[in-house]
CSV table of C-alpha atoms in Angstrom, one decimal:
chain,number,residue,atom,x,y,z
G,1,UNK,CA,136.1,-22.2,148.9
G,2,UNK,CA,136.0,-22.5,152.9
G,3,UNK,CA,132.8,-22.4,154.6
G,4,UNK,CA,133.9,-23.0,158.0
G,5,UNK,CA,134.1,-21.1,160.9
G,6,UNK,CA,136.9,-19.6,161.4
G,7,UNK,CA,140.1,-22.3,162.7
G,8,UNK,CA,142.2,-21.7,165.8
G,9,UNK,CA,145.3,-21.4,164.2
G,10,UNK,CA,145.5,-21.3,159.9
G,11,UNK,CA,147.5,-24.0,158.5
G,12,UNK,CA,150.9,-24.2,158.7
G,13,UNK,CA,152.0,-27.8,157.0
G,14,UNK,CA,150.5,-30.8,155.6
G,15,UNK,CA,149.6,-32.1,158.6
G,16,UNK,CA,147.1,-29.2,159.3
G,17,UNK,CA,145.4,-29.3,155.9
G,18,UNK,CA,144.9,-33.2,156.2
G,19,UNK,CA,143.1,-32.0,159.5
G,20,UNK,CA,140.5,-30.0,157.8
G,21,UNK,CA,140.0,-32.3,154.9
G,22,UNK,CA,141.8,-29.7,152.3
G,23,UNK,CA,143.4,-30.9,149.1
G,24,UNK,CA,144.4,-27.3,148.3
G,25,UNK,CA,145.2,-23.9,150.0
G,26,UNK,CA,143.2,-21.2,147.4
G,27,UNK,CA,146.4,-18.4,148.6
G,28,UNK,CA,150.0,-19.4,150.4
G,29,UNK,CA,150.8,-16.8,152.2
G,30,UNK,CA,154.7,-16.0,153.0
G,31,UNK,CA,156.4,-13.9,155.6
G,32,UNK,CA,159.4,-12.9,156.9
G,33,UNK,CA,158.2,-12.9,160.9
G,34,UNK,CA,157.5,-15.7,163.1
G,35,UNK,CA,152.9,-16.7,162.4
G,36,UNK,CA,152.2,-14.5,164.8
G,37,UNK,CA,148.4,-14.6,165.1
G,38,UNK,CA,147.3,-11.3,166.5
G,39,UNK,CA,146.0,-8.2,164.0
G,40,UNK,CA,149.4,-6.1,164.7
G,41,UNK,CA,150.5,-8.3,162.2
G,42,UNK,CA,149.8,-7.8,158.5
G,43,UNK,CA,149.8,-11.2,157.2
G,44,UNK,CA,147.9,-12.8,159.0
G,45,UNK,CA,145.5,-10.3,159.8
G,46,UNK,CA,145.0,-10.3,155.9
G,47,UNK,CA,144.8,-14.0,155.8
G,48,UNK,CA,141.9,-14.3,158.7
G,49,UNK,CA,140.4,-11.7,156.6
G,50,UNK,CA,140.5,-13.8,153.3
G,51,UNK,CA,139.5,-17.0,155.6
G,52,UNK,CA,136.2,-14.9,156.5
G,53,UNK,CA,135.7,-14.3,152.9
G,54,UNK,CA,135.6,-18.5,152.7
G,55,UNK,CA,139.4,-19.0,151.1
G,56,UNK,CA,141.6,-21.6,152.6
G,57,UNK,CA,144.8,-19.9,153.2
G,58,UNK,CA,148.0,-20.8,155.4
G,59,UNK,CA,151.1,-19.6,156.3
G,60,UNK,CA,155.0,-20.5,156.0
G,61,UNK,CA,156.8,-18.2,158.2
G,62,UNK,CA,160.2,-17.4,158.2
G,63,UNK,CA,160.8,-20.4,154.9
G,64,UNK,CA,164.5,-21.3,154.1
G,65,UNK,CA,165.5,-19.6,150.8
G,66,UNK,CA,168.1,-22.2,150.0
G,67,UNK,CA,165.4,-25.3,150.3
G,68,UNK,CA,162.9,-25.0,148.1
G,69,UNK,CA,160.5,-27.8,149.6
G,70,UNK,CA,160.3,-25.2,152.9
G,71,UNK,CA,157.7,-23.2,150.1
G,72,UNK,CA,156.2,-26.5,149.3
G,73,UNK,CA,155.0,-28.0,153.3
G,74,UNK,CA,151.2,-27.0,151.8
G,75,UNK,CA,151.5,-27.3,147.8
G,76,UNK,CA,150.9,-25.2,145.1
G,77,UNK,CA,148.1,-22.7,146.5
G,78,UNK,CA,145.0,-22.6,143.5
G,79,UNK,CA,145.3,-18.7,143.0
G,80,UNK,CA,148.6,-17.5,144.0
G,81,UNK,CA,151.1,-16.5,146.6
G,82,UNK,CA,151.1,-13.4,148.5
G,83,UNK,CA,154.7,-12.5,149.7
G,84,UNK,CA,156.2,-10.3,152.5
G,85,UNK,CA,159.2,-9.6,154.0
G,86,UNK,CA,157.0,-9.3,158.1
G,87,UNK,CA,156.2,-5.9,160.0
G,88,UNK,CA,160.0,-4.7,158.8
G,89,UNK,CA,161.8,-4.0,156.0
G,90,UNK,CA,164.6,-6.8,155.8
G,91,UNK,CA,167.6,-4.4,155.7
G,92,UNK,CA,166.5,-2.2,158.2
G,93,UNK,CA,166.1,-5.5,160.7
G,94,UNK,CA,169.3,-6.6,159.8
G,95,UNK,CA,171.6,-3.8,159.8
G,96,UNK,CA,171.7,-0.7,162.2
G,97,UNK,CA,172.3,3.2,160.6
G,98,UNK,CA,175.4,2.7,161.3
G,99,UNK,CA,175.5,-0.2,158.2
G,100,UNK,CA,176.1,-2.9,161.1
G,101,UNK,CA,174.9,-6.3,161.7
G,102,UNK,CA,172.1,-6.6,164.5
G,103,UNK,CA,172.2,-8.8,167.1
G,104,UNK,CA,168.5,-10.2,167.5
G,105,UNK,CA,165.2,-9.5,166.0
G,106,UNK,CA,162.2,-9.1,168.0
G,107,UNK,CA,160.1,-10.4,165.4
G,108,UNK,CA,161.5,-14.2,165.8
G,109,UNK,CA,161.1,-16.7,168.5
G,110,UNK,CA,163.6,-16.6,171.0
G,111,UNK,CA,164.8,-13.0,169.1
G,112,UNK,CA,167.7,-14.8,167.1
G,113,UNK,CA,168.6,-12.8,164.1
G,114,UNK,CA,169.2,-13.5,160.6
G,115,UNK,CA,166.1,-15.8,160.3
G,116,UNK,CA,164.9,-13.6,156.8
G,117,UNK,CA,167.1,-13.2,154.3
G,118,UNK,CA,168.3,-9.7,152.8
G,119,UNK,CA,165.9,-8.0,150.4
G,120,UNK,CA,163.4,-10.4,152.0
G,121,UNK,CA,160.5,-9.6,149.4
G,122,UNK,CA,162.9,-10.5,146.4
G,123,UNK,CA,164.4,-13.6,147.9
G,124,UNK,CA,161.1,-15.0,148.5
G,125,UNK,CA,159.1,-13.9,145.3
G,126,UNK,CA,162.3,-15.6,143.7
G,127,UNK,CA,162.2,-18.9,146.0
G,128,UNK,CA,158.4,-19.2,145.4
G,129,UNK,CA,159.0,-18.9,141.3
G,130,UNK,CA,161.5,-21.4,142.1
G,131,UNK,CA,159.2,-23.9,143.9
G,132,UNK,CA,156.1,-23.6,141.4
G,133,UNK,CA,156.5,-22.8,137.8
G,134,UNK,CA,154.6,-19.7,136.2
G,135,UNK,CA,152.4,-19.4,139.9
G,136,UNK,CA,151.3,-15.5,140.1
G,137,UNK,CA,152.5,-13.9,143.1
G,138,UNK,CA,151.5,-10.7,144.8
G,139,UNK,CA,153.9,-9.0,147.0
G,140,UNK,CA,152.9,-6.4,150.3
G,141,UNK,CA,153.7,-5.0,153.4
G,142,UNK,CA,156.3,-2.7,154.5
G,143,UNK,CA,159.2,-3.3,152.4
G,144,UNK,CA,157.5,-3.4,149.2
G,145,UNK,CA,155.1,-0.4,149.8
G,146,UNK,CA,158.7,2.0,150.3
G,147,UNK,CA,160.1,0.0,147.8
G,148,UNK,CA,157.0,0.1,144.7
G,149,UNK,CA,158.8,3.3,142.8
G,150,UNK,CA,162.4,4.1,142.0
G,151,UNK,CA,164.3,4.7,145.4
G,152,UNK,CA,167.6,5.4,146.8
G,153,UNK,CA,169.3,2.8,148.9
G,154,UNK,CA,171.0,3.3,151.8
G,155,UNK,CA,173.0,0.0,151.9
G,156,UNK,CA,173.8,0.1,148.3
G,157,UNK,CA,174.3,3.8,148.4
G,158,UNK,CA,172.9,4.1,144.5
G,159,UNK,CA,169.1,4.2,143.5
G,160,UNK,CA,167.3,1.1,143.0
G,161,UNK,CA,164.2,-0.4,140.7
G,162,UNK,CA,160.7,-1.0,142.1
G,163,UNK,CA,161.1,-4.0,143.6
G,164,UNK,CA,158.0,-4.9,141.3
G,165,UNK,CA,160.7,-5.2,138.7
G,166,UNK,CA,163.7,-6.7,140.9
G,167,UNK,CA,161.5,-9.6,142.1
G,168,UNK,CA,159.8,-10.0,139.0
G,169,UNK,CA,156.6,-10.2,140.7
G,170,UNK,CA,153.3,-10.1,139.2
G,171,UNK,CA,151.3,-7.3,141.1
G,172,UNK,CA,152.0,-5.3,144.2
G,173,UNK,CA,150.3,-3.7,146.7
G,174,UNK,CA,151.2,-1.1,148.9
G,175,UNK,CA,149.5,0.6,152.0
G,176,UNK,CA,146.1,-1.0,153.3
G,177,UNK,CA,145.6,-4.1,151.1
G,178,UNK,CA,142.7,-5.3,152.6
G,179,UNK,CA,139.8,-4.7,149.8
G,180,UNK,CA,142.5,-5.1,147.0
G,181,UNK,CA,143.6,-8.3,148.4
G,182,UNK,CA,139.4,-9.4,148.2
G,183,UNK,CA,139.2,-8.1,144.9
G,184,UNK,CA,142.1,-9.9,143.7
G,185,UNK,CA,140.6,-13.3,144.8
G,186,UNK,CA,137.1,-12.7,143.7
G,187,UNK,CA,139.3,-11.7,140.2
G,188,UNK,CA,141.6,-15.0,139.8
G,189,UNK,CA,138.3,-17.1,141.2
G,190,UNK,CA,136.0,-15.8,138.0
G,191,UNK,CA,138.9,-16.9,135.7
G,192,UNK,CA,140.6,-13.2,135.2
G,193,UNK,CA,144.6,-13.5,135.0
G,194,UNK,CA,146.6,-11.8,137.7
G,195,UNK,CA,148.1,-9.5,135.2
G,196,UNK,CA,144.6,-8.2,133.8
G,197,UNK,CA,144.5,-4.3,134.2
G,198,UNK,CA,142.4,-3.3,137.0
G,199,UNK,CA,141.3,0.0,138.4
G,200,UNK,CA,141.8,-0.7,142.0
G,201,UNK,CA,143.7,1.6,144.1
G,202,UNK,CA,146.9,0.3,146.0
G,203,UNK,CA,147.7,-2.1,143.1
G,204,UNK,CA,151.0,-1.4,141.4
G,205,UNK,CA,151.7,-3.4,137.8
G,206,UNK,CA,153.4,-3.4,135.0
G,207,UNK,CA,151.9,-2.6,131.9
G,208,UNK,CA,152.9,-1.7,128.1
G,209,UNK,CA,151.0,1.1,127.9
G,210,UNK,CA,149.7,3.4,130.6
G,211,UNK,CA,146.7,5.3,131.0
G,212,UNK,CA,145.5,7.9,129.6
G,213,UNK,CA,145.4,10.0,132.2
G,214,UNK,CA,148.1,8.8,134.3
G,215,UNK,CA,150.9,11.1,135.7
G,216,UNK,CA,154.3,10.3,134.2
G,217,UNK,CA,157.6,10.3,136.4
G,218,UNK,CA,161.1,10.8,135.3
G,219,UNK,CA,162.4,7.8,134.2
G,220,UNK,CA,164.5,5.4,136.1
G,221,UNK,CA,167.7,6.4,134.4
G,222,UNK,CA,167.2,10.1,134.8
G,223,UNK,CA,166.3,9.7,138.2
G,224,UNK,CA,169.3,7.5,139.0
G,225,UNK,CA,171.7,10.0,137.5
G,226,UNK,CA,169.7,13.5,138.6
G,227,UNK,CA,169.0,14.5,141.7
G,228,UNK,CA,166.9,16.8,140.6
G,229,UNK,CA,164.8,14.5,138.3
G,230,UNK,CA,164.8,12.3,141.7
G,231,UNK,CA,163.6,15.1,143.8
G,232,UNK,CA,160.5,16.0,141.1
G,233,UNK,CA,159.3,12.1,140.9
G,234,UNK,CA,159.3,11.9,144.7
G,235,UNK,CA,157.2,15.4,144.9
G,236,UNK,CA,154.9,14.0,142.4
G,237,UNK,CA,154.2,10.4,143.9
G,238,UNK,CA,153.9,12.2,147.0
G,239,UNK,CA,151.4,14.9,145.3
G,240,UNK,CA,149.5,12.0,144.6
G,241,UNK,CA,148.9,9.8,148.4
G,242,UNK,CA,145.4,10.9,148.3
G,243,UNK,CA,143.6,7.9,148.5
G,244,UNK,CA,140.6,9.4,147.1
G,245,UNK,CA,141.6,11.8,144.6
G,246,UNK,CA,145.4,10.7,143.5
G,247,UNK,CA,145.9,9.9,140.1
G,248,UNK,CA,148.0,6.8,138.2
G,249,UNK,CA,151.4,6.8,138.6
């Protein structure tokens, strides 16, 4: 745990660990922008937040997916990785409605494109796998919030799996992640597993068994061959956006 005020800038490399004496990040935090430190910007408003809370976090922004040691500048984090594709989702910074390639991105220095890859949230829970065997990784923000339940997919034109499954991630959270994030650190600190069931809102997980009382959707199949069936799971995730009152999906 960190008990010092807060730092100018989070840690970014080695270099900056070895500054504050750290032999270990507690969460590596990865994202598809540039470090942008200013609270329009999930990451690392959530990782100042965790810092308050006395974690040592840092940030690898914009990694290389084809060099793994990009995901290793800080080491293997003591909890887990949380992983986002930036204030966008991937495809829509990369391609227009028209299905072509854009010419810059204003979320990059200097607003040169193609600096996230595709599918950003996938490429990097994958790279991450790749860099640290069996670390748990929790994935957030934009992409993976639209993308938790079975959707259709402009680019590929067909419907798609949660990205939950696609990136074979180990927990996601969608909207506000804020107290879950908190809740997830105070878990994996006290020795719980990141796939423990938990009853905190905005997680998403997979599990064997669901809840009693949860609502069941169509399943993927029928909803990637129905419209119909896709129409009635959309109206009932949508039934339930209450953060107060909605029920398990």
């Amino acid at each position: 745990m960190n008990n010092s005020p807060t730092t100018e800038f989070l840690p970014t490399n080695f270099r900056d660990l070895q500054a504050r004496g750290w032999a270990e990040l507690d969460v590596l935090f990865i994202t598809g922008d540039a470090y942008i430190d200013h609270p329009s910007f999930g990451t690392p408003l959530l990782a100042r937040l965790l810092e308050d809370a006395g974690y040592r976090v840092g940030i690898i922004a914009q990694p290389d997916i084809d060099n793994l040691d990009a995901f290793r500048v800080m080491g293997r984090p003591r909890l887990f990785a949380a992983i986002s594709s930036g204030a966008m989702d991937s495809m829509v910074n990369h391609y227009t409605a028209a299905k072509k390639i854009r010419r810059n991105d204003a979320y990059t220095p200097g607003g040169i494109a193609g600096k996230r890859p595709n599918r950003a949230v996938i490429a990097y829970t994958a790279a991450v796998k790749g860099a640290f065997k069996g670390i748990p990784t929790v994935i957030g923000g934009i992409e993976a919030s639209l993308r938790r339940l079975a959707h259709y997919d402009y680019w590929d034109d067909r419907v798609r799996r949660s990205v939950l499954v696609d990136s074979k991630a180990d927990l996601l959270l969608y909207g506000m992640a804020e107290t879950a994030l908190l809740d997830i650190c105070r878990r994996l600190s006290a020795g719980e597993k990141i796939g423990d069931p938990n009853n905190h809102r905005g997680t998403t997980l997979l599990q064997k068994s669901p809840p009693a009382n949860a609502i069941h959707l169509p399943s993927f199949e029928a909803v990637s061959e129905n419209p119909d069936a896709h129409n009635e799971a959309f109206k009932l995730a949508n039934d339930q956006q209450n953060p107060f009152s909605g029920r398990t999906l």
